[in-house]
PDB file of C-alpha atoms in Angstrom:
ATOM      1  CA  UNK A   1     232.943 -10.168 199.834  1.00  0.00           C
ATOM      2  CA  UNK A   2     233.084 -14.003 199.629  1.00  0.00           C
ATOM      3  CA  UNK A   3     235.067 -15.966 197.097  1.00  0.00           C
ATOM      4  CA  UNK A   4     232.964 -18.514 195.584  1.00  0.00           C
ATOM      5  CA  UNK A   5     235.567 -19.617 192.715  1.00  0.00           C
ATOM      6  CA  UNK A   6     238.603 -18.795 190.721  1.00  0.00           C
ATOM      7  CA  UNK A   7     239.534 -20.029 187.374  1.00  0.00           C
ATOM      8  CA  UNK A   8     242.825 -19.120 185.573  1.00  0.00           C
ATOM      9  CA  UNK A   9     244.043 -20.472 182.542  1.00  0.00           C
ATOM     10  CA  UNK A  10     246.367 -19.420 179.208  1.00  0.00           C
ATOM     11  CA  UNK A  11     244.303 -17.164 177.507  1.00  0.00           C
ATOM     12  CA  UNK A  12     243.511 -18.988 174.240  1.00  0.00           C
ATOM     13  CA  UNK A  13     240.127 -19.490 172.207  1.00  0.00           C
ATOM     14  CA  UNK A  14     240.770 -23.359 173.352  1.00  0.00           C
ATOM     15  CA  UNK A  15     240.000 -22.041 176.951  1.00  0.00           C
ATOM     16  CA  UNK A  16     236.846 -20.313 176.081  1.00  0.00           C
ATOM     17  CA  UNK A  17     234.429 -23.046 176.563  1.00  0.00           C
ATOM     18  CA  UNK A  18     235.782 -23.905 180.221  1.00  0.00           C
ATOM     19  CA  UNK A  19     235.836 -20.412 181.136  1.00  0.00           C
ATOM     20  CA  UNK A  20     232.731 -19.697 180.221  1.00  0.00           C
ATOM     21  CA  UNK A  21     231.258 -22.891 181.779  1.00  0.00           C
ATOM     22  CA  UNK A  22     232.804 -22.210 184.914  1.00  0.00           C
ATOM     23  CA  UNK A  23     231.651 -18.574 185.431  1.00  0.00           C
ATOM     24  CA  UNK A  24     228.053 -20.006 184.558  1.00  0.00           C
ATOM     25  CA  UNK A  25     228.199 -22.961 186.884  1.00  0.00           C
ATOM     26  CA  UNK A  26     229.475 -20.641 189.383  1.00  0.00           C
ATOM     27  CA  UNK A  27     226.440 -17.891 188.526  1.00  0.00           C
ATOM     28  CA  UNK A  28     223.660 -20.549 188.832  1.00  0.00           C
ATOM     29  CA  UNK A  29     224.920 -22.298 192.036  1.00  0.00           C
ATOM     30  CA  UNK A  30     224.278 -18.672 193.414  1.00  0.00           C
ATOM     31  CA  UNK A  31     220.292 -19.231 192.400  1.00  0.00           C
ATOM     32  CA  UNK A  32     220.614 -16.466 189.367  1.00  0.00           C
ATOM     33  CA  UNK A  33     217.915 -16.502 187.201  1.00  0.00           C
ATOM     34  CA  UNK A  34     218.709 -17.553 183.328  1.00  0.00           C
ATOM     35  CA  UNK A  35     217.657 -13.886 182.346  1.00  0.00           C
ATOM     36  CA  UNK A  36     220.500 -12.733 184.216  1.00  0.00           C
ATOM     37  CA  UNK A  37     222.601 -15.302 183.477  1.00  0.00           C
ATOM     38  CA  UNK A  38     222.429 -14.002 179.863  1.00  0.00           C
ATOM     39  CA  UNK A  39     223.988 -10.435 180.795  1.00  0.00           C
ATOM     40  CA  UNK A  40     226.866 -12.337 183.187  1.00  0.00           C
ATOM     41  CA  UNK A  41     227.691 -14.723 180.068  1.00  0.00           C
ATOM     42  CA  UNK A  42     227.488 -12.000 177.354  1.00  0.00           C
ATOM     43  CA  UNK A  43     229.824  -9.639 179.536  1.00  0.00           C
ATOM     44  CA  UNK A  44     232.353 -12.414 179.935  1.00  0.00           C
ATOM     45  CA  UNK A  45     232.191 -13.361 176.384  1.00  0.00           C
ATOM     46  CA  UNK A  46     233.236  -9.851 175.312  1.00  0.00           C
ATOM     47  CA  UNK A  47     235.778  -9.370 177.758  1.00  0.00           C
ATOM     48  CA  UNK A  48     237.404 -13.021 177.160  1.00  0.00           C
ATOM     49  CA  UNK A  49     237.200 -11.793 173.497  1.00  0.00           C
ATOM     50  CA  UNK A  50     239.149  -8.463 174.082  1.00  0.00           C
ATOM     51  CA  UNK A  51     241.732 -10.201 176.147  1.00  0.00           C
ATOM     52  CA  UNK A  52     242.239 -13.230 173.639  1.00  0.00           C
ATOM     53  CA  UNK A  53     242.406 -10.321 170.586  1.00  0.00           C
ATOM     54  CA  UNK A  54     244.307  -7.981 172.063  1.00  0.00           C
ATOM     55  CA  UNK A  55     246.180  -8.265 175.229  1.00  0.00           C
ATOM     56  CA  UNK A  56     248.841 -10.028 174.712  1.00  0.00           C
ATOM     57  CA  UNK A  57     249.641  -9.223 170.918  1.00  0.00           C
ATOM     58  CA  UNK A  58     250.541 -12.635 170.004  1.00  0.00           C
ATOM     59  CA  UNK A  59     252.631 -13.595 172.753  1.00  0.00           C
ATOM     60  CA  UNK A  60     250.954 -16.210 175.519  1.00  0.00           C
ATOM     61  CA  UNK A  61     249.546 -15.175 178.306  1.00  0.00           C
ATOM     62  CA  UNK A  62     246.884 -16.202 180.952  1.00  0.00           C
ATOM     63  CA  UNK A  63     243.435 -15.007 182.071  1.00  0.00           C
ATOM     64  CA  UNK A  64     242.047 -15.205 185.487  1.00  0.00           C
ATOM     65  CA  UNK A  65     238.246 -15.043 186.677  1.00  0.00           C
ATOM     66  CA  UNK A  66     237.218 -14.872 189.944  1.00  0.00           C
ATOM     67  CA  UNK A  67     233.469 -14.827 191.012  1.00  0.00           C
ATOM     68  CA  UNK A  68     232.589 -13.364 194.156  1.00  0.00           C
ATOM     69  CA  UNK A  69     229.328 -12.432 196.190  1.00  0.00           C
ATOM     70  CA  UNK A  70     229.409  -9.171 197.900  1.00  0.00           C
ATOM     71  CA  UNK A  71     227.765  -8.567 201.013  1.00  0.00           C
ATOM     72  CA  UNK A  72     224.818  -7.186 199.417  1.00  0.00           C
ATOM     73  CA  UNK A  73     224.227 -10.350 197.818  1.00  0.00           C
ATOM     74  CA  UNK A  74     225.315  -8.665 194.309  1.00  0.00           C
ATOM     75  CA  UNK A  75     227.277 -11.069 192.262  1.00  0.00           C
ATOM     76  CA  UNK A  76     230.869  -9.577 191.343  1.00  0.00           C
ATOM     77  CA  UNK A  77     233.627 -11.098 189.091  1.00  0.00           C
ATOM     78  CA  UNK A  78     237.103  -9.669 188.599  1.00  0.00           C
ATOM     79  CA  UNK A  79     238.364 -10.522 184.728  1.00  0.00           C
ATOM     80  CA  UNK A  80     242.608 -10.167 185.199  1.00  0.00           C
ATOM     81  CA  UNK A  81     244.936 -10.095 182.718  1.00  0.00           C
ATOM     82  CA  UNK A  82     248.526  -9.599 182.404  1.00  0.00           C
ATOM     83  CA  UNK A  83     248.780  -7.606 179.077  1.00  0.00           C
ATOM     84  CA  UNK A  84     248.947  -4.265 177.543  1.00  0.00           C
ATOM     85  CA  UNK A  85     246.951  -1.653 179.819  1.00  0.00           C
ATOM     86  CA  UNK A  86     243.713  -1.200 178.430  1.00  0.00           C
ATOM     87  CA  UNK A  87     241.099   0.499 179.974  1.00  0.00           C
ATOM     88  CA  UNK A  88     238.140  -0.180 178.383  1.00  0.00           C
ATOM     89  CA  UNK A  89     235.987   2.606 180.178  1.00  0.00           C
ATOM     90  CA  UNK A  90     237.831   5.178 177.942  1.00  0.00           C
ATOM     91  CA  UNK A  91     236.429   3.639 174.578  1.00  0.00           C
ATOM     92  CA  UNK A  92     233.713   5.649 173.365  1.00  0.00           C
ATOM     93  CA  UNK A  93     230.193   4.145 173.137  1.00  0.00           C
ATOM     94  CA  UNK A  94     229.332   3.224 169.319  1.00  0.00           C
ATOM     95  CA  UNK A  95     226.521   5.332 167.751  1.00  0.00           C
ATOM     96  CA  UNK A  96     223.350   2.992 167.773  1.00  0.00           C
ATOM     97  CA  UNK A  97     221.508   4.860 165.710  1.00  0.00           C
ATOM     98  CA  UNK A  98     223.600   4.721 162.793  1.00  0.00           C
ATOM     99  CA  UNK A  99     222.170   3.464 159.705  1.00  0.00           C
ATOM    100  CA  UNK A 100     223.864   0.022 157.884  1.00  0.00           C
ATOM    101  CA  UNK A 101     225.634   1.816 155.455  1.00  0.00           C
ATOM    102  CA  UNK A 102     227.101   4.010 157.924  1.00  0.00           C
ATOM    103  CA  UNK A 103     227.576   1.659 160.855  1.00  0.00           C
ATOM    104  CA  UNK A 104     231.247   0.772 161.163  1.00  0.00           C
ATOM    105  CA  UNK A 105     231.895  -2.682 161.676  1.00  0.00           C
ATOM    106  CA  UNK A 106     232.744  -3.992 165.237  1.00  0.00           C
ATOM    107  CA  UNK A 107     232.654  -1.723 168.443  1.00  0.00           C
ATOM    108  CA  UNK A 108     229.700  -3.260 169.982  1.00  0.00           C
ATOM    109  CA  UNK A 109     231.323  -5.772 172.385  1.00  0.00           C
ATOM    110  CA  UNK A 110     232.568  -2.571 175.056  1.00  0.00           C
ATOM    111  CA  UNK A 111     228.946  -1.367 174.526  1.00  0.00           C
ATOM    112  CA  UNK A 112     227.527  -4.952 175.706  1.00  0.00           C
ATOM    113  CA  UNK A 113     229.791  -5.469 178.562  1.00  0.00           C
ATOM    114  CA  UNK A 114     228.750  -2.015 179.913  1.00  0.00           C
ATOM    115  CA  UNK A 115     224.635  -2.224 179.576  1.00  0.00           C
ATOM    116  CA  UNK A 116     224.494  -5.897 180.492  1.00  0.00           C
ATOM    117  CA  UNK A 117     226.023  -5.144 183.773  1.00  0.00           C
ATOM    118  CA  UNK A 118     225.214  -2.737 186.690  1.00  0.00           C
ATOM    119  CA  UNK A 119     228.757  -1.577 187.207  1.00  0.00           C
ATOM    120  CA  UNK A 120     231.913  -1.743 185.580  1.00  0.00           C
ATOM    121  CA  UNK A 121     235.155  -0.868 187.214  1.00  0.00           C
ATOM    122  CA  UNK A 122     238.601  -1.307 185.519  1.00  0.00           C
ATOM    123  CA  UNK A 123     241.959  -0.768 187.432  1.00  0.00           C
ATOM    124  CA  UNK A 124     245.871  -1.283 186.765  1.00  0.00           C
ATOM    125  CA  UNK A 125     247.589  -3.146 189.571  1.00  0.00           C
ATOM    126  CA  UNK A 126     250.822  -4.651 190.079  1.00  0.00           C
ATOM    127  CA  UNK A 127     251.166  -4.817 186.409  1.00  0.00           C
ATOM    128  CA  UNK A 128     247.496  -6.431 185.438  1.00  0.00           C
ATOM    129  CA  UNK A 129     244.161  -5.164 184.284  1.00  0.00           C
ATOM    130  CA  UNK A 130     241.542  -6.211 186.598  1.00  0.00           C
ATOM    131  CA  UNK A 131     238.307  -5.853 185.064  1.00  0.00           C
ATOM    132  CA  UNK A 132     235.138  -5.937 187.977  1.00  0.00           C
ATOM    133  CA  UNK A 133     231.829  -6.622 186.548  1.00  0.00           C
ATOM    134  CA  UNK A 134     229.160  -6.330 189.075  1.00  0.00           C
ATOM    135  CA  UNK A 135     225.608  -7.612 188.639  1.00  0.00           C
ATOM    136  CA  UNK A 136     222.425  -7.230 190.795  1.00  0.00           C
ATOM    137  CA  UNK A 137     220.913 -10.458 191.623  1.00  0.00           C
ATOM    138  CA  UNK A 138     217.264  -8.705 191.069  1.00  0.00           C
ATOM    139  CA  UNK A 139     218.126  -6.058 188.569  1.00  0.00           C
ATOM    140  CA  UNK A 140     220.115  -6.823 185.382  1.00  0.00           C
ATOM    141  CA  UNK A 141     219.509  -3.407 183.566  1.00  0.00           C
ATOM    142  CA  UNK A 142     220.054  -5.250 179.880  1.00  0.00           C
ATOM    143  CA  UNK A 143     217.081  -7.344 180.606  1.00  0.00           C
ATOM    144  CA  UNK A 144     214.648  -5.139 181.948  1.00  0.00           C
TER     145      UNK A 144
ATOM    146  CA  UNK B   1     224.879 -24.047 166.981  1.00  0.00           C
ATOM    147  CA  UNK B   2     222.857 -25.757 164.204  1.00  0.00           C
ATOM    148  CA  UNK B   3     221.890 -23.898 160.945  1.00  0.00           C
ATOM    149  CA  UNK B   4     219.118 -24.887 158.652  1.00  0.00           C
ATOM    150  CA  UNK B   5     218.391 -23.137 155.069  1.00  0.00           C
ATOM    151  CA  UNK B   6     215.530 -23.535 153.136  1.00  0.00           C
ATOM    152  CA  UNK B   7     215.006 -21.865 149.670  1.00  0.00           C
ATOM    153  CA  UNK B   8     211.658 -20.579 148.438  1.00  0.00           C
ATOM    154  CA  UNK B   9     211.043 -18.593 145.525  1.00  0.00           C
ATOM    155  CA  UNK B  10     214.241 -15.925 145.670  1.00  0.00           C
ATOM    156  CA  UNK B  11     214.802 -16.187 149.004  1.00  0.00           C
ATOM    157  CA  UNK B  12     216.437 -18.063 151.640  1.00  0.00           C
ATOM    158  CA  UNK B  13     215.173 -18.437 155.077  1.00  0.00           C
ATOM    159  CA  UNK B  14     218.292 -19.473 157.529  1.00  0.00           C
ATOM    160  CA  UNK B  15     217.159 -20.715 160.492  1.00  0.00           C
ATOM    161  CA  UNK B  16     219.349 -21.105 163.330  1.00  0.00           C
ATOM    162  CA  UNK B  17     219.301 -22.948 166.964  1.00  0.00           C
ATOM    163  CA  UNK B  18     221.164 -22.746 169.794  1.00  0.00           C
ATOM    164  CA  UNK B  19     224.151 -20.085 170.471  1.00  0.00           C
ATOM    165  CA  UNK B  20     226.116 -17.901 168.139  1.00  0.00           C
ATOM    166  CA  UNK B  21     229.481 -16.979 170.166  1.00  0.00           C
ATOM    167  CA  UNK B  22     233.339 -16.821 169.733  1.00  0.00           C
ATOM    168  CA  UNK B  23     233.320 -20.367 168.893  1.00  0.00           C
ATOM    169  CA  UNK B  24     230.064 -20.803 166.521  1.00  0.00           C
ATOM    170  CA  UNK B  25     230.210 -17.353 164.627  1.00  0.00           C
ATOM    171  CA  UNK B  26     232.690 -18.702 161.933  1.00  0.00           C
ATOM    172  CA  UNK B  27     230.294 -21.125 160.934  1.00  0.00           C
ATOM    173  CA  UNK B  28     227.680 -19.052 161.162  1.00  0.00           C
ATOM    174  CA  UNK B  29     229.569 -15.953 158.632  1.00  0.00           C
ATOM    175  CA  UNK B  30     230.548 -19.201 156.639  1.00  0.00           C
ATOM    176  CA  UNK B  31     226.765 -19.747 155.828  1.00  0.00           C
ATOM    177  CA  UNK B  32     225.731 -16.309 155.137  1.00  0.00           C
ATOM    178  CA  UNK B  33     228.686 -15.677 153.169  1.00  0.00           C
ATOM    179  CA  UNK B  34     228.306 -18.794 151.187  1.00  0.00           C
ATOM    180  CA  UNK B  35     224.407 -17.900 149.879  1.00  0.00           C
ATOM    181  CA  UNK B  36     225.482 -14.127 149.191  1.00  0.00           C
ATOM    182  CA  UNK B  37     228.178 -15.557 147.072  1.00  0.00           C
ATOM    183  CA  UNK B  38     225.527 -17.872 145.473  1.00  0.00           C
ATOM    184  CA  UNK B  39     223.665 -15.065 144.513  1.00  0.00           C
ATOM    185  CA  UNK B  40     220.864 -14.779 146.761  1.00  0.00           C
ATOM    186  CA  UNK B  41     219.329 -11.404 147.422  1.00  0.00           C
ATOM    187  CA  UNK B  42     216.903 -11.836 149.951  1.00  0.00           C
ATOM    188  CA  UNK B  43     217.990 -13.594 153.423  1.00  0.00           C
ATOM    189  CA  UNK B  44     215.140 -14.178 156.028  1.00  0.00           C
ATOM    190  CA  UNK B  45     217.037 -14.994 159.515  1.00  0.00           C
ATOM    191  CA  UNK B  46     214.871 -17.028 161.449  1.00  0.00           C
ATOM    192  CA  UNK B  47     215.987 -16.510 165.167  1.00  0.00           C
ATOM    193  CA  UNK B  48     212.760 -17.829 166.973  1.00  0.00           C
ATOM    194  CA  UNK B  49     215.210 -20.902 168.478  1.00  0.00           C
ATOM    195  CA  UNK B  50     218.005 -18.744 169.024  1.00  0.00           C
ATOM    196  CA  UNK B  51     219.414 -18.654 172.701  1.00  0.00           C
ATOM    197  CA  UNK B  52     222.551 -16.494 172.853  1.00  0.00           C
ATOM    198  CA  UNK B  53     224.105 -13.996 170.239  1.00  0.00           C
ATOM    199  CA  UNK B  54     227.215 -11.939 171.335  1.00  0.00           C
ATOM    200  CA  UNK B  55     228.530  -8.996 169.279  1.00  0.00           C
ATOM    201  CA  UNK B  56     230.611 -11.053 166.854  1.00  0.00           C
ATOM    202  CA  UNK B  57     227.345 -12.382 165.670  1.00  0.00           C
ATOM    203  CA  UNK B  58     226.067  -8.910 165.374  1.00  0.00           C
ATOM    204  CA  UNK B  59     229.366  -8.390 163.288  1.00  0.00           C
ATOM    205  CA  UNK B  60     228.680 -11.144 160.912  1.00  0.00           C
ATOM    206  CA  UNK B  61     224.813  -9.871 160.376  1.00  0.00           C
ATOM    207  CA  UNK B  62     226.162  -6.131 159.553  1.00  0.00           C
ATOM    208  CA  UNK B  63     228.757  -7.605 157.171  1.00  0.00           C
ATOM    209  CA  UNK B  64     226.315  -9.269 155.141  1.00  0.00           C
ATOM    210  CA  UNK B  65     223.868  -7.005 155.005  1.00  0.00           C
ATOM    211  CA  UNK B  66     225.942  -4.299 153.737  1.00  0.00           C
ATOM    212  CA  UNK B  67     226.840  -6.845 151.262  1.00  0.00           C
ATOM    213  CA  UNK B  68     223.501  -7.468 150.161  1.00  0.00           C
ATOM    214  CA  UNK B  69     222.492  -3.922 150.008  1.00  0.00           C
ATOM    215  CA  UNK B  70     225.262  -3.046 147.834  1.00  0.00           C
ATOM    216  CA  UNK B  71     223.577  -5.865 145.428  1.00  0.00           C
ATOM    217  CA  UNK B  72     219.945  -4.316 145.946  1.00  0.00           C
ATOM    218  CA  UNK B  73     219.360  -7.325 148.235  1.00  0.00           C
ATOM    219  CA  UNK B  74     217.949  -7.375 151.950  1.00  0.00           C
ATOM    220  CA  UNK B  75     218.426  -9.397 155.369  1.00  0.00           C
ATOM    221  CA  UNK B  76     215.158  -9.517 157.482  1.00  0.00           C
ATOM    222  CA  UNK B  77     214.396 -11.299 160.774  1.00  0.00           C
ATOM    223  CA  UNK B  78     211.722 -13.261 162.066  1.00  0.00           C
ATOM    224  CA  UNK B  79     210.727 -14.685 165.135  1.00  0.00           C
ATOM    225  CA  UNK B  80     213.338 -12.617 167.500  1.00  0.00           C
ATOM    226  CA  UNK B  81     212.866 -13.516 171.214  1.00  0.00           C
ATOM    227  CA  UNK B  82     213.730 -13.197 174.725  1.00  0.00           C
ATOM    228  CA  UNK B  83     217.215 -12.079 175.442  1.00  0.00           C
ATOM    229  CA  UNK B  84     218.210 -12.256 171.956  1.00  0.00           C
ATOM    230  CA  UNK B  85     215.887  -9.506 171.152  1.00  0.00           C
ATOM    231  CA  UNK B  86     217.107  -7.502 174.167  1.00  0.00           C
ATOM    232  CA  UNK B  87     220.686  -7.353 172.437  1.00  0.00           C
ATOM    233  CA  UNK B  88     218.722  -6.455 169.261  1.00  0.00           C
ATOM    234  CA  UNK B  89     217.372  -3.676 171.158  1.00  0.00           C
ATOM    235  CA  UNK B  90     220.371  -2.353 173.113  1.00  0.00           C
ATOM    236  CA  UNK B  91     222.396  -2.394 169.806  1.00  0.00           C
ATOM    237  CA  UNK B  92     219.980  -0.523 167.951  1.00  0.00           C
ATOM    238  CA  UNK B  93     219.841  -3.267 165.520  1.00  0.00           C
ATOM    239  CA  UNK B  94     215.716  -3.411 165.789  1.00  0.00           C
ATOM    240  CA  UNK B  95     215.534  -0.066 164.042  1.00  0.00           C
ATOM    241  CA  UNK B  96     218.008  -1.307 161.154  1.00  0.00           C
ATOM    242  CA  UNK B  97     215.810  -4.594 159.730  1.00  0.00           C
ATOM    243  CA  UNK B  98     212.578  -5.111 159.297  1.00  0.00           C
ATOM    244  CA  UNK B  99     211.451  -7.630 161.947  1.00  0.00           C
ATOM    245  CA  UNK B 100     208.490 -10.274 161.272  1.00  0.00           C
ATOM    246  CA  UNK B 101     206.717 -12.565 163.616  1.00  0.00           C
ATOM    247  CA  UNK B 102     207.555 -15.505 161.769  1.00  0.00           C
ATOM    248  CA  UNK B 103     209.418 -17.053 158.660  1.00  0.00           C
ATOM    249  CA  UNK B 104     205.382 -17.049 156.823  1.00  0.00           C
ATOM    250  CA  UNK B 105     204.992 -13.533 157.414  1.00  0.00           C
ATOM    251  CA  UNK B 106     208.598 -12.377 156.161  1.00  0.00           C
ATOM    252  CA  UNK B 107     207.874 -14.298 153.020  1.00  0.00           C
ATOM    253  CA  UNK B 108     204.516 -12.813 152.563  1.00  0.00           C
ATOM    254  CA  UNK B 109     205.903  -9.277 152.750  1.00  0.00           C
ATOM    255  CA  UNK B 110     208.896 -10.046 150.691  1.00  0.00           C
TER     256      UNK B 110
END
């Protein structure tokens, strides 16, 4: 696994543009197409929204993103926070067939993380939530 | 993100250019809620120049359409394309709303 870039900042909305820019620049530097980039950006943003809103519950904390390339050429991202334990894989998928009146407001963000990446892994290690997102360069499932 | 609105008959056309993300979604939300508060019943969202939308953007759309539905109003879409269209398909929003190729087609239908 080759580390391409690491960015660590306070987990606040003000830092959102810089975090997103760093990920997008890194993905582009690997020749990832604009279509695949959409999925990477969307999954990253949805993960950051969760961290900003829930991880630190009003207290200060940081978020770290490590972009990597694995031996098979896949684009891999670790999104790390030190907040409350949260395994987003434990969240049930929303009912995407429900009508307007029945649809709950929200619940799509985590679903997008799963649908727009090829693999999602979660682990809790050393007091940190580590979310690993993998995108196969030639196969972004959400954008087929 | 840029938002342009245009009124015709009893409908308002809202054209969004650029990105609806964590930073810009509040302005998008205000734009829709202002129209609904002003009594508009039919909103055509023209997304032909929209490059990106996230779950917050979809939440804004769902909230607005719930309000409109309560007032016997309607929200429809024109010009969805590319990855934004994929987001609508994956989230099931395609089956919730009428989709038109263009604003003109949406206006004719309404």
